[in-house]
PDB file of C-alpha atoms in Angstrom:
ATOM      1  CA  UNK A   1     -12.859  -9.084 -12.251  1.00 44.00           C
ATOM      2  CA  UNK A   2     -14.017  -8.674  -8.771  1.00 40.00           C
ATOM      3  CA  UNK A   3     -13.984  -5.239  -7.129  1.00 40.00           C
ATOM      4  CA  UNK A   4     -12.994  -3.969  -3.545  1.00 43.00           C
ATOM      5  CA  UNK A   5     -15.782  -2.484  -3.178  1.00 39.00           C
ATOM      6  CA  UNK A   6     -19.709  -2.324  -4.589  1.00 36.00           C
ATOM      7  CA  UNK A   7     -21.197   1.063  -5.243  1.00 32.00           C
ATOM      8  CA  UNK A   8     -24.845   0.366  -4.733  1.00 36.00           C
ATOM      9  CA  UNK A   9     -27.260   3.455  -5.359  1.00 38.00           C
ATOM     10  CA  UNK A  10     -29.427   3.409  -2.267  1.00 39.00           C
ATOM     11  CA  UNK A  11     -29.721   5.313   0.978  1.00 38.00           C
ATOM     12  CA  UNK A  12     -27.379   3.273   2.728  1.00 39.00           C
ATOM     13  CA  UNK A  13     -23.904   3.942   1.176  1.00 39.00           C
ATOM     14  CA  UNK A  14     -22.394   4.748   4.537  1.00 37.00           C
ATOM     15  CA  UNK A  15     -23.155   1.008   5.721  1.00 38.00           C
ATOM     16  CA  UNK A  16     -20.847  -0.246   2.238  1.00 36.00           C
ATOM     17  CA  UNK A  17     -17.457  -0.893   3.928  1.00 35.00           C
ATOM     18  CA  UNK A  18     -19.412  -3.018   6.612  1.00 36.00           C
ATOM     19  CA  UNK A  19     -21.605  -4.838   4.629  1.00 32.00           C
ATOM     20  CA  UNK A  20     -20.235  -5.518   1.246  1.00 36.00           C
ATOM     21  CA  UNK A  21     -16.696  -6.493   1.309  1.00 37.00           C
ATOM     22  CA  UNK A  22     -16.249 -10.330   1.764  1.00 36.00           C
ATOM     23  CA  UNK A  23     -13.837  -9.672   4.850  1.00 33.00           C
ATOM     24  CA  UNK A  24     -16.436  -9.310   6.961  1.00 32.00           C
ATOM     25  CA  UNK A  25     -18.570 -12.340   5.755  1.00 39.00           C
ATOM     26  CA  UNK A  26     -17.506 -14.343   9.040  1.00 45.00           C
ATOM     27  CA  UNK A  27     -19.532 -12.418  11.110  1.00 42.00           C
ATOM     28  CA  UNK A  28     -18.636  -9.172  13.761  1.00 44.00           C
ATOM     29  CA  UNK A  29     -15.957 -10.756  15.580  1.00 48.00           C
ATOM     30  CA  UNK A  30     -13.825 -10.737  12.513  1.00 46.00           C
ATOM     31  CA  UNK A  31     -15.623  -7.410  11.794  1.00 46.00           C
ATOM     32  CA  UNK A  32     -14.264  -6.142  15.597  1.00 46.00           C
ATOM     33  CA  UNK A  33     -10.820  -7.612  14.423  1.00 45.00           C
ATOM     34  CA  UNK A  34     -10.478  -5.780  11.187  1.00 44.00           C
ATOM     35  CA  UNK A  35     -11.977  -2.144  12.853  1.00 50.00           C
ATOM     36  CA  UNK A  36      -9.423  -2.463  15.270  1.00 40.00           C
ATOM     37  CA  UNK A  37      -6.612  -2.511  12.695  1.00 44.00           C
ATOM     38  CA  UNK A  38      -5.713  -0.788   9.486  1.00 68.00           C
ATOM     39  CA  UNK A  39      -9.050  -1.394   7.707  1.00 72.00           C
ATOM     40  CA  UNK A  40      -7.875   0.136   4.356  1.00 75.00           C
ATOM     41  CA  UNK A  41      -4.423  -2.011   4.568  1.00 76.00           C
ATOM     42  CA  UNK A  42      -6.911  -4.737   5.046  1.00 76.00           C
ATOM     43  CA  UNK A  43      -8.722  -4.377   1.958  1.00 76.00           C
ATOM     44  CA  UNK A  44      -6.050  -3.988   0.109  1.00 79.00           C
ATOM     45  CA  UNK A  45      -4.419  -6.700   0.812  1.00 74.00           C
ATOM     46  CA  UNK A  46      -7.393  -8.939  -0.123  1.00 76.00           C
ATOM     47  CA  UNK A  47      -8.128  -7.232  -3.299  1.00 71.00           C
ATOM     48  CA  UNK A  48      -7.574  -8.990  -6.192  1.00 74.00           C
ATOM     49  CA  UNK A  49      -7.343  -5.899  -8.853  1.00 86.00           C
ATOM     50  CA  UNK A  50      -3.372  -6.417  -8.990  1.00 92.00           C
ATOM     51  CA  UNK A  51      -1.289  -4.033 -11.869  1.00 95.00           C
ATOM     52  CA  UNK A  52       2.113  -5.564 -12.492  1.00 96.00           C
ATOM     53  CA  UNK A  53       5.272  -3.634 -13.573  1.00 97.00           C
ATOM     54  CA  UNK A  54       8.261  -4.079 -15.146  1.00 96.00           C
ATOM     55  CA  UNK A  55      11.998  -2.734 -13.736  1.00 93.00           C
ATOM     56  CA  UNK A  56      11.653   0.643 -14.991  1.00 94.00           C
ATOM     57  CA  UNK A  57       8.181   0.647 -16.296  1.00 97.00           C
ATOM     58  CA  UNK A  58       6.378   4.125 -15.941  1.00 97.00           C
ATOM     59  CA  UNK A  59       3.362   3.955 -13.221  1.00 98.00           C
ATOM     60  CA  UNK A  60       2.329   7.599 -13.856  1.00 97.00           C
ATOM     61  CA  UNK A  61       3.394  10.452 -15.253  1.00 96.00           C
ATOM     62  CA  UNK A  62       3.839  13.899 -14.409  1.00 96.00           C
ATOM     63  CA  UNK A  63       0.652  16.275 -15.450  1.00 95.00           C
ATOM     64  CA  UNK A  64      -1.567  13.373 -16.165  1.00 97.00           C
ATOM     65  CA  UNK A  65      -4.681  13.398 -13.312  1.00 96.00           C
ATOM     66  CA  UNK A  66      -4.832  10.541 -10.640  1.00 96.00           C
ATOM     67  CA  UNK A  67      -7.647   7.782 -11.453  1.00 95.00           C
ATOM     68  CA  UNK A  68      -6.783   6.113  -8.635  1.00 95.00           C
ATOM     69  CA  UNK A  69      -4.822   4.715  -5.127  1.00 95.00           C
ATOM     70  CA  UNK A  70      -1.877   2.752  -5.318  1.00 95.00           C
ATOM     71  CA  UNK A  71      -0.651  -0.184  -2.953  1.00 94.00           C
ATOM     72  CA  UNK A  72       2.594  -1.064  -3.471  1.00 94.00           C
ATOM     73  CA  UNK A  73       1.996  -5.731  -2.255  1.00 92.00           C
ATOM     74  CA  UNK A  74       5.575  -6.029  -4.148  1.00 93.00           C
ATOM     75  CA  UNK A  75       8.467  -4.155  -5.140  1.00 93.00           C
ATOM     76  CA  UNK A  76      10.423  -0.534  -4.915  1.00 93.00           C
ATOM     77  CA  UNK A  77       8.575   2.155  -6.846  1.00 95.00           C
ATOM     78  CA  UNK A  78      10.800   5.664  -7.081  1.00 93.00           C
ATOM     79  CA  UNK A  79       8.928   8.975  -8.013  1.00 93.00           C
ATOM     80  CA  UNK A  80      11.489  11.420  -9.240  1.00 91.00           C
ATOM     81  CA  UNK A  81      11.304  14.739 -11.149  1.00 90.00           C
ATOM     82  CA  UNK A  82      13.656  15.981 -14.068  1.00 86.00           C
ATOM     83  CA  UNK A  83      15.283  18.990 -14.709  1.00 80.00           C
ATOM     84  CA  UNK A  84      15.614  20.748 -18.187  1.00 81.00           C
ATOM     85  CA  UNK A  85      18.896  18.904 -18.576  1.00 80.00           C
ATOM     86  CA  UNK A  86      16.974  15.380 -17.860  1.00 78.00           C
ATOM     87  CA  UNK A  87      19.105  15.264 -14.216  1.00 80.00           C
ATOM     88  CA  UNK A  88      16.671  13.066 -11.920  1.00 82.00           C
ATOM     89  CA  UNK A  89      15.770  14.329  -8.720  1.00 83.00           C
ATOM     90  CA  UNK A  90      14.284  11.293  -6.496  1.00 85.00           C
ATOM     91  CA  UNK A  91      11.201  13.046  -4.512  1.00 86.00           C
ATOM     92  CA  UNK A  92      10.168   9.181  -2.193  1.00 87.00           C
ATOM     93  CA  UNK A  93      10.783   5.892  -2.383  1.00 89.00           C
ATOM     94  CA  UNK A  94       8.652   3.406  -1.695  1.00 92.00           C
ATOM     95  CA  UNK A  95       8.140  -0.088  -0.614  1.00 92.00           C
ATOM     96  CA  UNK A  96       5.576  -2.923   0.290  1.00 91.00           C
ATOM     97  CA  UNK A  97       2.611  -2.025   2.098  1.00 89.00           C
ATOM     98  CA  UNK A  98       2.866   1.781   1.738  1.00 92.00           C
ATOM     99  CA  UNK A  99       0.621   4.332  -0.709  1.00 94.00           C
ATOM    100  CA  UNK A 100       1.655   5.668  -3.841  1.00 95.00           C
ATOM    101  CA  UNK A 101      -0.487   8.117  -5.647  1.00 94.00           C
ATOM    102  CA  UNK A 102      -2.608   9.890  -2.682  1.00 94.00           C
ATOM    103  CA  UNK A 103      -1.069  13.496  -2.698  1.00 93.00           C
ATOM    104  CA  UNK A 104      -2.446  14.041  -6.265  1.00 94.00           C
ATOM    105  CA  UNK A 105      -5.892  12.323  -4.770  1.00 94.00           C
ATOM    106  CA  UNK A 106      -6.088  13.977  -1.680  1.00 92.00           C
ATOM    107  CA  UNK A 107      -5.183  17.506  -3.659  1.00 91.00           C
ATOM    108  CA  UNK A 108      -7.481  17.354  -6.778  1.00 93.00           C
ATOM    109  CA  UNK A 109      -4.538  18.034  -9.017  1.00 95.00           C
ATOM    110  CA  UNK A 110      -2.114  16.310 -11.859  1.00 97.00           C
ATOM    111  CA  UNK A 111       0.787  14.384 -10.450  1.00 96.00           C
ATOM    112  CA  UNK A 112       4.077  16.781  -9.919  1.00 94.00           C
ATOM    113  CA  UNK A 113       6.374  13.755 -10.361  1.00 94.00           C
ATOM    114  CA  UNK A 114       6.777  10.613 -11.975  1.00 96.00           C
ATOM    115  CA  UNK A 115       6.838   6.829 -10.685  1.00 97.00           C
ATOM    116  CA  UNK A 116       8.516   4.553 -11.887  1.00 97.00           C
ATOM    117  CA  UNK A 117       8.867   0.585 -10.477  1.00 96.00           C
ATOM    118  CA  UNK A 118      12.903   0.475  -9.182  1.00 93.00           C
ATOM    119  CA  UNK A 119      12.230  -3.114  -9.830  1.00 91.00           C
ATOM    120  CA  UNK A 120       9.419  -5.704 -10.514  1.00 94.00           C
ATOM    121  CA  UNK A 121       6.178  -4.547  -8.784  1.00 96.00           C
ATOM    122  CA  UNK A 122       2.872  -5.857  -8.048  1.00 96.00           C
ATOM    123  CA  UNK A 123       0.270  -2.462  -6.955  1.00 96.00           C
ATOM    124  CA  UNK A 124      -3.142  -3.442  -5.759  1.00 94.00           C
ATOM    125  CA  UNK A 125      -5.227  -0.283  -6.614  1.00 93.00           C
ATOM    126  CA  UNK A 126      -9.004   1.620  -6.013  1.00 90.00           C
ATOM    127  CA  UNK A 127     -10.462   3.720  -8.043  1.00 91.00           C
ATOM    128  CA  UNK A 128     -10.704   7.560  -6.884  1.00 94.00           C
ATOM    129  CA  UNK A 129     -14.624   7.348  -6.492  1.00 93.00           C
ATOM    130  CA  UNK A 130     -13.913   4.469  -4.404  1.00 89.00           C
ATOM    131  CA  UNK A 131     -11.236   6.344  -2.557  1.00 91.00           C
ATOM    132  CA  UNK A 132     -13.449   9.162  -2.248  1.00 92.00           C
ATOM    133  CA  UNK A 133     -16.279   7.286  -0.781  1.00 90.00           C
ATOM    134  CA  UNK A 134     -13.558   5.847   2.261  1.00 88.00           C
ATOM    135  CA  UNK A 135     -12.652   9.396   3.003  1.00 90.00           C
ATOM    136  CA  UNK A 136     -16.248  10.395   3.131  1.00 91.00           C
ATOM    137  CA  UNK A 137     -17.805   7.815   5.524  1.00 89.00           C
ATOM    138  CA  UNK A 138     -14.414   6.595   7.306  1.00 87.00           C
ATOM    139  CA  UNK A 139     -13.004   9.317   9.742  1.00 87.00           C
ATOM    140  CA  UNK A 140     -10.185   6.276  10.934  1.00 86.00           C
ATOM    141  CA  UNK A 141      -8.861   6.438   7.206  1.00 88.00           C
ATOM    142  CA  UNK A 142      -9.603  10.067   6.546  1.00 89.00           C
ATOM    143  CA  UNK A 143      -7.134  10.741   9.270  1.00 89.00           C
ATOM    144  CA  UNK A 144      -4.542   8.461   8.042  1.00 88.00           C
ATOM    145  CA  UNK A 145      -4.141  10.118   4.898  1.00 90.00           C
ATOM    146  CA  UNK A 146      -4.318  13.463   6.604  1.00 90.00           C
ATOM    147  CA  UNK A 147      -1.329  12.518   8.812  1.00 90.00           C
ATOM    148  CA  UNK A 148       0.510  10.691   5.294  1.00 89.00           C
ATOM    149  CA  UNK A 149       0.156  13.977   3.496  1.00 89.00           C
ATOM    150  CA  UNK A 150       1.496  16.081   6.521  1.00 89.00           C
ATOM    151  CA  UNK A 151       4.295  13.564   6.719  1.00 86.00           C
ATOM    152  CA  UNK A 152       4.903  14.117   2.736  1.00 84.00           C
ATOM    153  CA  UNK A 153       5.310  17.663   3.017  1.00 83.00           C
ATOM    154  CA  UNK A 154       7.862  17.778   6.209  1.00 82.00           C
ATOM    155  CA  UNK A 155       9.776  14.617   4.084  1.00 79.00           C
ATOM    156  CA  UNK A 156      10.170  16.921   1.462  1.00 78.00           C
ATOM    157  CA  UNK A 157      11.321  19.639   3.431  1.00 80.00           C
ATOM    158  CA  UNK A 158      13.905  16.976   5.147  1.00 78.00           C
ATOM    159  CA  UNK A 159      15.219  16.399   1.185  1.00 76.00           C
ATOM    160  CA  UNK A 160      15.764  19.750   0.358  1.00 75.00           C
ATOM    161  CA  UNK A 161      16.957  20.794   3.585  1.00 79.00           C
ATOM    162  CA  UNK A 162      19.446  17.414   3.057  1.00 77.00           C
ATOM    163  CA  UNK A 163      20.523  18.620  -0.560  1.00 74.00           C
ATOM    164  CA  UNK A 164      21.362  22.014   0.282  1.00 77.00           C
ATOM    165  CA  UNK A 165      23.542  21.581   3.667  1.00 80.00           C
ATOM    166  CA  UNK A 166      24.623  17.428   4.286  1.00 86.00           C
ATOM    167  CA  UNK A 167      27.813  16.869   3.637  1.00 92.00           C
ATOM    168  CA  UNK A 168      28.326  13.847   0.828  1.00 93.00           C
ATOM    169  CA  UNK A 169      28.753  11.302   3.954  1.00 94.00           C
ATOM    170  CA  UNK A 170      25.451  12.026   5.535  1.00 93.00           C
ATOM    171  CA  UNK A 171      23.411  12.185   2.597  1.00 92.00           C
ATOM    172  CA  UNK A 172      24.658   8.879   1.155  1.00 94.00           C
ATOM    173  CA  UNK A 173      24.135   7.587   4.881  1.00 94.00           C
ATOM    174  CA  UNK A 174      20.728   8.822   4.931  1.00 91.00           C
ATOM    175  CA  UNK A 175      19.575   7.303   1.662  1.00 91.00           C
ATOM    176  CA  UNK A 176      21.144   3.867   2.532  1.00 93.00           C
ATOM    177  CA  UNK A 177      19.565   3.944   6.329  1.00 91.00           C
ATOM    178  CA  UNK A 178      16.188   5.389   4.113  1.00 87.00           C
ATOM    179  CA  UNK A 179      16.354   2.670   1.264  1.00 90.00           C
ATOM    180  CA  UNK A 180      17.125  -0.575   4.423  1.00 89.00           C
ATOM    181  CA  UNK A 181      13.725   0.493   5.586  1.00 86.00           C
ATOM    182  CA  UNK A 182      12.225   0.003   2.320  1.00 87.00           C
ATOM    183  CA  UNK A 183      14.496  -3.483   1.218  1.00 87.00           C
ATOM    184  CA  UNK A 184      13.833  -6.841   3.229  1.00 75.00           C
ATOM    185  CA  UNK A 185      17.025  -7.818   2.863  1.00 79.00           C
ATOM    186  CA  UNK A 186      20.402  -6.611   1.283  1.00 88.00           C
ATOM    187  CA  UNK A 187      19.618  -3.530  -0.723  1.00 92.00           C
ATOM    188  CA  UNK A 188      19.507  -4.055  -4.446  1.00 89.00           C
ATOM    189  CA  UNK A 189      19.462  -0.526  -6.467  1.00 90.00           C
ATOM    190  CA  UNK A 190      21.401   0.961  -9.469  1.00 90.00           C
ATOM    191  CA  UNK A 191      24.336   3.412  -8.340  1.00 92.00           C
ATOM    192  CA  UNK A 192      23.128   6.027 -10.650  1.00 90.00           C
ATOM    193  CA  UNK A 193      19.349   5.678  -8.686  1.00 89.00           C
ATOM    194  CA  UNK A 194      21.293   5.575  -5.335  1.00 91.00           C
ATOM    195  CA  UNK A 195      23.019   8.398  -6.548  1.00 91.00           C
ATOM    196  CA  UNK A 196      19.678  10.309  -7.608  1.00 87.00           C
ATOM    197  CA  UNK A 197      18.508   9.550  -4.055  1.00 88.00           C
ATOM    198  CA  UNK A 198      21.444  10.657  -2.139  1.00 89.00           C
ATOM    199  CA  UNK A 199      22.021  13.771  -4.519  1.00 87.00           C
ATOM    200  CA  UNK A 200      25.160  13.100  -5.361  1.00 90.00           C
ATOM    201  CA  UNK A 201      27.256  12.728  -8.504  1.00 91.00           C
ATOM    202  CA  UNK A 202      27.483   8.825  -9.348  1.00 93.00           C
ATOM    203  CA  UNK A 203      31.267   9.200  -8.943  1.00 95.00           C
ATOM    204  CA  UNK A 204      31.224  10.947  -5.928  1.00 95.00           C
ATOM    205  CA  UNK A 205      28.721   7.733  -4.181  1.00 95.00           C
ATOM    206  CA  UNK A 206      30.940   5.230  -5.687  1.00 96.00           C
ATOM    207  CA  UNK A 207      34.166   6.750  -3.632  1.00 96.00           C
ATOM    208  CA  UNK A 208      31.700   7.340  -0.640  1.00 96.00           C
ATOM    209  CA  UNK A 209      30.751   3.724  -0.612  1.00 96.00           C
ATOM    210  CA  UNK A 210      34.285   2.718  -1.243  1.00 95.00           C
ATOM    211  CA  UNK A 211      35.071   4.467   2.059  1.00 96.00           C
ATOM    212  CA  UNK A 212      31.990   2.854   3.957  1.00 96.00           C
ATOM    213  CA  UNK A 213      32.988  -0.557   3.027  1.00 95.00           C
ATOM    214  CA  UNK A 214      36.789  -0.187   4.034  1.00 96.00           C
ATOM    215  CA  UNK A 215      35.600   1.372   7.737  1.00 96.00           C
ATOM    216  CA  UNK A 216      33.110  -1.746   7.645  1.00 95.00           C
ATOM    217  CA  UNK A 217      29.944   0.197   7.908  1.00 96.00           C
ATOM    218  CA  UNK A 218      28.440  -1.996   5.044  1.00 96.00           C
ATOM    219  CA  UNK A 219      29.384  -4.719   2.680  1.00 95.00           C
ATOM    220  CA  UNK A 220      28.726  -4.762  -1.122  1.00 94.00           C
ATOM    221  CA  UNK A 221      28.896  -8.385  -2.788  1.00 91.00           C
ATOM    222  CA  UNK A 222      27.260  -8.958  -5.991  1.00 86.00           C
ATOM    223  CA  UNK A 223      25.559  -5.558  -6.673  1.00 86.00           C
ATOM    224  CA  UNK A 224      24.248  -5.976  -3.061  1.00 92.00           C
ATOM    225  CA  UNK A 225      24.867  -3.611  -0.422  1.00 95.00           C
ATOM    226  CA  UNK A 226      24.295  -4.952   3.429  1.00 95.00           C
ATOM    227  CA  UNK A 227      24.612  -2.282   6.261  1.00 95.00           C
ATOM    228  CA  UNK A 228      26.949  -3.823   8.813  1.00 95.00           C
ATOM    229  CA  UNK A 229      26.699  -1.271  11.521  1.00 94.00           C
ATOM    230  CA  UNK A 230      23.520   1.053  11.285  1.00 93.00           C
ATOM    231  CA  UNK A 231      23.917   2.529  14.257  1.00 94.00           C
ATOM    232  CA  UNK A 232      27.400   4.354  13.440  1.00 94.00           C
ATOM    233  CA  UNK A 233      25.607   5.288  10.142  1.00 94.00           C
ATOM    234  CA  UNK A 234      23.223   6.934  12.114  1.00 92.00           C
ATOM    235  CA  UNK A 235      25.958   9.016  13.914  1.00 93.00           C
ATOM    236  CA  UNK A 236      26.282  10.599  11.092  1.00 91.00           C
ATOM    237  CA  UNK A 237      22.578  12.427  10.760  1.00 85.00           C
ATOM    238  CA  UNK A 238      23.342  14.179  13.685  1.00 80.00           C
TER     239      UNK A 238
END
């Protein structure tokens, strides 16, 4: 199986990105192209080291220790934590073309949640010695993971922050504006996950979309749920 990248033990490791991945093989203008955009996305996206997961299948677990970098190509993955009475608490959801796995990476610890694919998922991944080696001789992708893991911690902050004071309208607002981000089209989720993500009892979303679909803020038809007018929804995060 062909790698993203080839460790070579020599002197000139910090030439690897630029001379042994095949996307640069058409010479520097394509190089110039690819420098100038997100180079990691880039290799990603032509790796060909795909995992594939089930609806529900388990992508880590809590406690176990990160091997390495996750890019969702396909799918909703959810990481969530559980309480001692196995109550889910969704800590991010996330869709194609974002990371999964780096705070663990970029911390040198075990994973404090667990991830789980929402639905059927295709993750490109690197290894962490690969990762590693980016972080080491790329400053353009050492800084985007910098500014990912800042953004991590003030998203969590947002959640708890949400959980504690919103009002049931505004948090199930904020995880349907949150989860249209993440869908293409209609969004396609479980009540009891929307639920999880809002914070909400499952009940207590059901009536709350009930009233959302009578003031025409969204439509549900066939387990789908379409947002009709986002921008009153949005009224509501103020």
């Amino acid at each position: 199986m062909k790698r993203l990248l080839v460790i070579e033990n020599n002197t000139q490791n910090h030439n690897m990105i630029e001379t042994t991945t095949p996307l640069f093989e058409n010479g520097s203008n394509a190089y110039a192209r690819i420098k100038q955009a997100d180079r990691l996305t880039a290799l990603f996206q032509q790796n060909t080291n795909i995992n594939k997961y089930k609806k529900k299948q388990v992508i880590y677990s809590e406690g176990n220790h990160p091997v390495q970098l996750f890019y969702i190509k396909k799918g909703i993955v959810k990481t969530y934590k559980c309480n001692p009475e196995g109550k889910e608490l969704i800590t991010g959801i996330y869709g194609e073309g974002e990371y999964l796995g780096y705070v663990a990476l970029l911390e040198e610890t075990v994973y404090k949640d667990i991830a789980v694919a929402v639905e059927y998922a295709e993750l490109a991944v690197i290894s962490k010695d690969e990762f590693d080696l980016l972080m080491e001789t790329d400053w353009q992708i050492a800084r985007k993971f910098i500014t990912l893991l800042a953004r991590d911690i003030t998203d969590k902050e947002q959640l708890l922050l949400g959980l504690a004071y919103n009002s049931l309208r505004k948090k199930v607002a904020e995880a349907l504006i949150l989860l249209s981000r993440k869908y293409k089209d209609a969004i396609k989720i479980s009540r009891d996950n929307l639920a999880a993500i809002a914070g909400t009892a499952t009940e207590s979303l059901i009536r709350t979309l009930g009233e959302f679909r009578q003031e025409k803020l969204i439509e549900i038809s066939e387990g789908y749920i379409t947002i009709l007018n986002e921008a009153k929804l949005r009224t509501m995060l103020n």
